[in-house]
Short mmCIF file of C-alpha atoms in Angstrom, two decimals:
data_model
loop_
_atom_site.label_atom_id
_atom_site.label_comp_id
_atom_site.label_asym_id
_atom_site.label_seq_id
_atom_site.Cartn_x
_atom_site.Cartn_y
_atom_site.Cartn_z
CA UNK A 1 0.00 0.00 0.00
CA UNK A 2 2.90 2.69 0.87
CA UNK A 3 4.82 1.14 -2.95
CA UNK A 4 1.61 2.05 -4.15
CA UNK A 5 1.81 6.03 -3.65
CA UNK A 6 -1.75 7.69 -3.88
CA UNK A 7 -2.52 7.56 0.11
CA UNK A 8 -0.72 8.44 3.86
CA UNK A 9 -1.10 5.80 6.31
CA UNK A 10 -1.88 6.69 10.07
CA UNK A 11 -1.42 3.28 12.48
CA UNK A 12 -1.81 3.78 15.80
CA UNK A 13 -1.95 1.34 18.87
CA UNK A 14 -0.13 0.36 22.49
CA UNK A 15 3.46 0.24 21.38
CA UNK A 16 3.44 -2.91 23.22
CA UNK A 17 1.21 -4.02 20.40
CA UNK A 18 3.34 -2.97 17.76
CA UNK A 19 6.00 -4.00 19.06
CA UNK A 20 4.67 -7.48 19.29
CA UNK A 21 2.69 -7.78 15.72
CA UNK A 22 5.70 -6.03 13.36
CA UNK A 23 8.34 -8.75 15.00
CA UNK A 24 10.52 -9.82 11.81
CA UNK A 25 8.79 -7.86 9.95
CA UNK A 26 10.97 -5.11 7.75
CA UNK A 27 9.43 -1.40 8.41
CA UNK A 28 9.53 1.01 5.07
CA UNK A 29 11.92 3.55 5.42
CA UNK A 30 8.95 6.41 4.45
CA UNK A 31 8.01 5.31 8.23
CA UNK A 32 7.97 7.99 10.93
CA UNK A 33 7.51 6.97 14.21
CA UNK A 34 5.94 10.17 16.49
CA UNK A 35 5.75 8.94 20.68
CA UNK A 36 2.39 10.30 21.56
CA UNK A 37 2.21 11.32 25.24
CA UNK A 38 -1.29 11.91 27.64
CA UNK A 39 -2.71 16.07 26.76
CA UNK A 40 -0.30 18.01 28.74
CA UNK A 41 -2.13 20.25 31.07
CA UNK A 42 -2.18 23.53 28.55
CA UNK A 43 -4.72 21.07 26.64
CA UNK A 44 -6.46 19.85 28.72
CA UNK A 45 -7.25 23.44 29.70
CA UNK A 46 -7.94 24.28 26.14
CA UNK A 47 -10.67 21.02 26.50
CA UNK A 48 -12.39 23.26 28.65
CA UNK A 49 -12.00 26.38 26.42
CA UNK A 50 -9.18 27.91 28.86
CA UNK A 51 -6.90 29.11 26.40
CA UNK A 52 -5.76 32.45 28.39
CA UNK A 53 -4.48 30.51 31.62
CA UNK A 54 -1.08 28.97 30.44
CA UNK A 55 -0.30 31.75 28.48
CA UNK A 56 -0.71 34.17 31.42
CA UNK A 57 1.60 31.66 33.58
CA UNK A 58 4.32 31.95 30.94
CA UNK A 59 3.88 35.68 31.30
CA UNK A 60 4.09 36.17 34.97
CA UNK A 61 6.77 33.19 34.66
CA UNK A 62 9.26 35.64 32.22
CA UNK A 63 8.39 38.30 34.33
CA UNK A 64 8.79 36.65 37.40
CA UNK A 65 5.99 38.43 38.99
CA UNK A 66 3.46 36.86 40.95
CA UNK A 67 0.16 36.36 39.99
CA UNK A 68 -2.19 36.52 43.13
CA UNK A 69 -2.92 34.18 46.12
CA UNK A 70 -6.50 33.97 45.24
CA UNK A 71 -5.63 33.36 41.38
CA UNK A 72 -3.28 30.89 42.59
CA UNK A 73 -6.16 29.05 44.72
CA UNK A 74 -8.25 29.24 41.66
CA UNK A 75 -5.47 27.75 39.50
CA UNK A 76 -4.48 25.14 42.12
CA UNK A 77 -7.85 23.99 42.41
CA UNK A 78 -7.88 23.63 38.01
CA UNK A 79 -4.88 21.62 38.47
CA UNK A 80 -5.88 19.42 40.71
CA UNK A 81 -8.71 18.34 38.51
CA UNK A 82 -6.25 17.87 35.98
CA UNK A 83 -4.75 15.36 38.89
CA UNK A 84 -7.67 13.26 38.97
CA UNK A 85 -9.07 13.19 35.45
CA UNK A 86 -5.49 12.99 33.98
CA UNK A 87 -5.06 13.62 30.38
CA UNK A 88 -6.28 10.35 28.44
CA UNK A 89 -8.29 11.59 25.98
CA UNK A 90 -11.65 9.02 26.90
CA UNK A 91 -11.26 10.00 30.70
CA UNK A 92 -11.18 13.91 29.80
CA UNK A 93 -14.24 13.53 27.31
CA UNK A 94 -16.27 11.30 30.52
CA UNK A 95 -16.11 13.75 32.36
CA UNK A 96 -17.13 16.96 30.15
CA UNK A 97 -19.83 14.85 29.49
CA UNK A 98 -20.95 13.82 32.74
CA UNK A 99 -19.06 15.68 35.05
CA UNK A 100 -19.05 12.79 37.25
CA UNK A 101 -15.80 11.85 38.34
CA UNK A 102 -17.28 8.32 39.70
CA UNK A 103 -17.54 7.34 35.74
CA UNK A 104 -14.42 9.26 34.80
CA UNK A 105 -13.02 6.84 37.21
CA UNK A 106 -14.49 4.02 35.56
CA UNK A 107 -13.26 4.55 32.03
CA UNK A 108 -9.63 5.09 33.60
CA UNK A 109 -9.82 1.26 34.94
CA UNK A 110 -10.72 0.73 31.76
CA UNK A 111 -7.54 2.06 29.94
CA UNK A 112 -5.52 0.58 33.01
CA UNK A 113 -7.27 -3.12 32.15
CA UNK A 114 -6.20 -2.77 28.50
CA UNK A 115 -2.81 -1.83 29.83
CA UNK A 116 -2.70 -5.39 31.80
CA UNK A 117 -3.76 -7.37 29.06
CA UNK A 118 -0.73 -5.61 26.75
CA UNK A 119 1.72 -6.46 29.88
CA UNK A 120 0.52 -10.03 29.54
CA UNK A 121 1.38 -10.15 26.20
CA UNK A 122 4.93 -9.28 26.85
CA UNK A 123 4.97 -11.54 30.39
CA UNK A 124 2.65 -14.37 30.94
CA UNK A 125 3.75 -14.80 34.12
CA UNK A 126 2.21 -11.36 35.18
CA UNK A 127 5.42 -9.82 36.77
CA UNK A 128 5.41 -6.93 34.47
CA UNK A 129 2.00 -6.32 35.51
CA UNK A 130 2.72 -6.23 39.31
CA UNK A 131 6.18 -3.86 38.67
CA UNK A 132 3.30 -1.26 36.92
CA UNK A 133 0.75 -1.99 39.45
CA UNK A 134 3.63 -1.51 42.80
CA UNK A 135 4.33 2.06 41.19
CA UNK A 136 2.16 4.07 43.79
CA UNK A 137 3.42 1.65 46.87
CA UNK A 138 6.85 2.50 46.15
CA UNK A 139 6.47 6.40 45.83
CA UNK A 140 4.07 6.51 48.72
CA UNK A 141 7.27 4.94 50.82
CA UNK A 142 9.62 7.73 50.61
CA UNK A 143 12.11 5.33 49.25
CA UNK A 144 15.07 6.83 46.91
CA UNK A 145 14.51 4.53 44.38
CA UNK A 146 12.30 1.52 43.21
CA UNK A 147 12.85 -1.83 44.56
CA UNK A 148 11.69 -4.35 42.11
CA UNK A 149 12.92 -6.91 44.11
CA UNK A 150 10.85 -6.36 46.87
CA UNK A 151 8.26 -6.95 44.14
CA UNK A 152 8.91 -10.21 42.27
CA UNK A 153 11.91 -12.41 43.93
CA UNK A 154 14.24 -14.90 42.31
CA UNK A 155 14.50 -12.70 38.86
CA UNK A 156 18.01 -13.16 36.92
CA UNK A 157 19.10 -9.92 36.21
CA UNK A 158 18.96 -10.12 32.88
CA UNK A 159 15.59 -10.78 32.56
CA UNK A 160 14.36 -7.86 35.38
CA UNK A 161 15.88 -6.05 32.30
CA UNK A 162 13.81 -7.35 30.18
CA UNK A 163 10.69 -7.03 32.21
CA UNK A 164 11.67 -2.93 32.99
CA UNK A 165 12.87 -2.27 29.49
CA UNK A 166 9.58 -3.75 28.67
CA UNK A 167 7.68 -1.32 30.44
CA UNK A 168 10.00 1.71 29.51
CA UNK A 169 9.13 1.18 25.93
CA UNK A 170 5.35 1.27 26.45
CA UNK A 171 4.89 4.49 27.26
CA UNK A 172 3.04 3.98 30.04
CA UNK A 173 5.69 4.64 32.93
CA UNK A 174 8.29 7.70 32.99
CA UNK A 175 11.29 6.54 34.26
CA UNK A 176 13.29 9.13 36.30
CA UNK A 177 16.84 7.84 36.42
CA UNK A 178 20.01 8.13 39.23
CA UNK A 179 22.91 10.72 37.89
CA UNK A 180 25.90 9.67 39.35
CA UNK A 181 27.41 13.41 38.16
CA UNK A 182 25.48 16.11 37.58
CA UNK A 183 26.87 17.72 35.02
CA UNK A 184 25.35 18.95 31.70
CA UNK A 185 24.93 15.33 29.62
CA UNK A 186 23.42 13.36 32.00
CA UNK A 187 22.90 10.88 29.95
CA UNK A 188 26.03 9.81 30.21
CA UNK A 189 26.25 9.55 33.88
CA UNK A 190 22.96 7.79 34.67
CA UNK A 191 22.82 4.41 36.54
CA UNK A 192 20.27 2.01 34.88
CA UNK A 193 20.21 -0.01 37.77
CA UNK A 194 18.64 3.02 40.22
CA UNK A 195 15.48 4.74 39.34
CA UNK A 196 12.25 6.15 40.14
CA UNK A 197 8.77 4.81 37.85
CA UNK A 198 6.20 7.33 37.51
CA UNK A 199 2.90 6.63 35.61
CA UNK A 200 3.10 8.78 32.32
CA UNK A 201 -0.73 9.52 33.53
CA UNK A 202 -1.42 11.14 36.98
CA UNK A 203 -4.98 10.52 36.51
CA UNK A 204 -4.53 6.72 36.18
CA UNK A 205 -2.15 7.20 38.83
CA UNK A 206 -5.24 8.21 41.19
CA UNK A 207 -6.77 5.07 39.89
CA UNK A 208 -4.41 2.75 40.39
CA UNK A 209 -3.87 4.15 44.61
CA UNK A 210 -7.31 2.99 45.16
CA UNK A 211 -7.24 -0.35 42.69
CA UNK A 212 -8.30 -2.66 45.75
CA UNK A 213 -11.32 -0.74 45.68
CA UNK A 214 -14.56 -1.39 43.01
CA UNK A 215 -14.19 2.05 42.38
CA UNK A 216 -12.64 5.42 44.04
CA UNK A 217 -15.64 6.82 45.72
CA UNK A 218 -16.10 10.43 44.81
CA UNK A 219 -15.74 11.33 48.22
CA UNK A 220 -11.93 10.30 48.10
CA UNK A 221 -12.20 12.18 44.39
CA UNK A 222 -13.64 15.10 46.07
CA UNK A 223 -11.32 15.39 49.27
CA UNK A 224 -8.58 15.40 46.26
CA UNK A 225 -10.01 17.64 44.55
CA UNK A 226 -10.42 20.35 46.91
CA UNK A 227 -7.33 19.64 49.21
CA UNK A 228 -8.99 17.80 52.25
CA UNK A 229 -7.83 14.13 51.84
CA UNK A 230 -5.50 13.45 55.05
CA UNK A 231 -2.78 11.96 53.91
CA UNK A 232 0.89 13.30 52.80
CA UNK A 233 0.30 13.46 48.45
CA UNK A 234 3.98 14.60 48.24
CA UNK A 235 4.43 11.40 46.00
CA UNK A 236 1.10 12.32 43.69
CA UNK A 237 2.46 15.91 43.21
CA UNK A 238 5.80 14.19 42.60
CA UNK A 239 4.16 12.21 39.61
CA UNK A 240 2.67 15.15 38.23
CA UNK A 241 5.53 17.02 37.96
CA UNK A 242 7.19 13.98 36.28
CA UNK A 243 4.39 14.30 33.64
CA UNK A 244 4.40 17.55 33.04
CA UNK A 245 8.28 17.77 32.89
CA UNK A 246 8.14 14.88 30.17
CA UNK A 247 5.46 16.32 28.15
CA UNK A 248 7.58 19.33 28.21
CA UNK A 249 10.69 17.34 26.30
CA UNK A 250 12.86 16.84 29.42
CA UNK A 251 14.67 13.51 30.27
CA UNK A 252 14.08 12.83 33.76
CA UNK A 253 17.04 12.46 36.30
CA UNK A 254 17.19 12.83 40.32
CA UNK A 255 20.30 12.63 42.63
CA UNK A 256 20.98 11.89 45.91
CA UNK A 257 24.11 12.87 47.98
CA UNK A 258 24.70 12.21 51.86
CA UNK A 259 23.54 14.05 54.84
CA UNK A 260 25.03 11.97 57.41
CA UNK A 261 25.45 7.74 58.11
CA UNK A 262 22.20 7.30 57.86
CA UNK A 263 20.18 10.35 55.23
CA UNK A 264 20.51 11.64 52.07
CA UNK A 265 19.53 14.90 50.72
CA UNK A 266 17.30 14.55 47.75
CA UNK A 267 16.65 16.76 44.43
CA UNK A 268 13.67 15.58 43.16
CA UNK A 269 14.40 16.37 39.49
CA UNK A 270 17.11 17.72 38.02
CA UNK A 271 17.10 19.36 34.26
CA UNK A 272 19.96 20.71 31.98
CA UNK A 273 19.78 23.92 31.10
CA UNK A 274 22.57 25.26 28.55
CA UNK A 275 25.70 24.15 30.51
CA UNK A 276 24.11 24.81 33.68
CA UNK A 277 21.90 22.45 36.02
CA UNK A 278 18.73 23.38 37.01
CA UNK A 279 17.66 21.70 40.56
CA UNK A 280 13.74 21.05 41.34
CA UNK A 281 12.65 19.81 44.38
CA UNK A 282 9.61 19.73 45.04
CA UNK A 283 6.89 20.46 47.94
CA UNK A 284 3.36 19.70 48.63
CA UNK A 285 3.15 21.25 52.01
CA UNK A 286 5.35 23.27 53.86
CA UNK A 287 7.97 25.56 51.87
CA UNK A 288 9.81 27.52 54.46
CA UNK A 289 12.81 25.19 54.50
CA UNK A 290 14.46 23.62 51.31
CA UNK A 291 17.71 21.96 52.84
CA UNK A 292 18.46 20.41 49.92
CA UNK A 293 18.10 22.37 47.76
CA UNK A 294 20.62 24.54 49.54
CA UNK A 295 23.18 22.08 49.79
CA UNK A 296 22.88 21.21 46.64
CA UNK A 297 23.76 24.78 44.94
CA UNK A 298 26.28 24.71 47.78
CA UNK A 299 28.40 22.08 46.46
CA UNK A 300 27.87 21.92 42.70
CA UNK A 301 27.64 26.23 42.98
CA UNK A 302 29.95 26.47 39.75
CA UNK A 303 27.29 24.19 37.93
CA UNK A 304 24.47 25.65 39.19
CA UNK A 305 22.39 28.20 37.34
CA UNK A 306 18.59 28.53 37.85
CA UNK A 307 17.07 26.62 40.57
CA UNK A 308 13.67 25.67 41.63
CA UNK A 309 11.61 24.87 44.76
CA UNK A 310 7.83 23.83 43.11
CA UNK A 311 4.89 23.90 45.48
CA UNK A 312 1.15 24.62 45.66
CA UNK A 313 1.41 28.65 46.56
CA UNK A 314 1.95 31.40 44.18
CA UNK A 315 5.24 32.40 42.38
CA UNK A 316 7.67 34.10 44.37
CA UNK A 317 11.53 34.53 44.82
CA UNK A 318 13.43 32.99 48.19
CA UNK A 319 17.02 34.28 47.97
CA UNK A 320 18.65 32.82 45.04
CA UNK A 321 15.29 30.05 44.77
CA UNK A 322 12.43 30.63 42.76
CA UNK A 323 9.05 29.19 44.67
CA UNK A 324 7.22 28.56 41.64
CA UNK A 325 3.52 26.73 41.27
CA UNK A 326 3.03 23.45 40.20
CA UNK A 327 0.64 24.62 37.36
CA UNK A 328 3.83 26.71 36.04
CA UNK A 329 6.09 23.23 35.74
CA UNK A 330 5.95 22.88 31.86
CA UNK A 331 7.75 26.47 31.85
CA UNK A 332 11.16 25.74 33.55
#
């Protein structure tokens, strides 16, 4: 059909899929491939006819001028139903056509089951399927990096690699990955054997914290929602970040460096920027400290150039940091 010259071809499908159905098959060379990601959050904003809000955030953002603490409640709230619905296409159109967040809920279980079928596909045993589904556990712990032992035992090593590399080339994880130096390229100083998985989707990521559950009750989608739920979402806010940052074009990198015999201070994200390193870490509560983040520009100073503490209040400068909202990440 491509030999033949009159028509362009779309194909689309789980690149597990693919993957799996063009085995030993040759590819044309008038092939491009284009990696499709979920709508960042300027569109799904622009699903709601928004289109002023991210371009006002990129103005204030140059500018570095705030923008308002009741503006910033008002965007904050915005965002955080971009948290829950997430930016799958089906999920987004549920719920402008219900607003019900109980259904939009549904049809995200619904993506998540096709996603289990394509990990069986790739792993009959269903290991790659509990790595994916272990995601939230492993964030909620506070842990510097995931532990897929802890998951499935008695793996070789080779085929763990398998199972992860797997996953990496579905899409449907962001892998945030250990610099050993950072330094501009850090591609070249990663370690593949320490990393962070994020779901490329916060909203399924919502889903997937309450899987034991038939559904997620709208009164957990509602707490959410409007910033009641008790519990410590550093590690949702995390994910979203990692989302945004990737839809933005980043590679995603974190390092770690010790505090004393027994911690390590943390930046959450780390981004190169020219030949300067640009720090992130990141906050979902309390902002008056950033230890870290200090340290950090303290001993890498020379490498250092623009560096980042993002949180839930409104955009402001802390010394040398700039406090800037989460709804702003896709700028830096």
């Amino acid at each position: 059909m491509v030999k033949d010259g009159r028509y362009d071809y779309i194909e689309t499908g789980s690149l597990i899929s693919i993957h799996k159905n063009v085995k030993d098959i040759t590819i044309p060379s008038e092939e491009n491939r284009i990696t499709m990601h979920p709508m960042d959050y300027e569109e799904f904003r622009w699903a709601f006819g928004d289109t002023a809000s991210v371009p006002l955030f990129k103005q204030q953002f140059d500018a570095r001028m705030s923008i308002g603490d009741w503006v910033t409640r008002d965007k904050m709230h915005e965002l955080r139903l971009y948290m829950l619905v997430g930016g799958m296409p089906q999920a987004v159109n549920t719920y402008l056509d219900t607003n019900n967040l109980s259904l939009v809920d549904q049809t995200k279980r619904e993506i998540i089951e096709l996603y289990l079928d394509d990990f069986q596909k790739i792993d009959s045993t269903g290991n790659a399927e509990r790595l994916f589904k272990n995601i939230p556990a492993q964030l909620s712990n506070n842990i510097s990096r995931y532990q897929p032992y802890t998951v499935i035992s008695q793996q070789t090593e080779t085929k763990m690699a398998e199972l992860l590399q797997a996953l990496e080339q579905s899409k449907t994880v962001n892998f945030c990955y250990h610099c050993t130096d950072p330094n501009v390229g850090m591609s070249l100083n990663k370690n593949p054997s320490r990393y962070k998985m994020f779901l490329a989707d916060t909203g399924l990521f919502v889903t997937l914290c309450f899987w034991d559950k038939d559904y997620t009750e709208n009164v957990i989608y509602n707490k959410l929602l409007h910033d009641k739920l008790e519990a410590n979402l550093g590690y949702l806010y995390e994910n979203l970040i990692a989302q945004m940052l990737t839809a933005a074009g980043n590679q995603l990198f974190y390092y770690t460096f010790p505090k004393d015999d027994k911690h390590n201070y943390e930046i959450d994200f780390l981004l190169s920027r020219g030949n300067k390193l640009a720090p992130i870490e990141v906050k979902s509560s309390g902002y008056k400290t950033h230890k870290s983040l200090d340290e950090f520009c303290k001993k890498y100073s020379a490498r250092v150039g623009n560096r980042y503490l993002v949180y839930t209040k409104d955009l402001r400068k802390d010394g040398e940091t700039l406090l800037v909202p989460v709804y702003m990440t896709g700028l830096l």
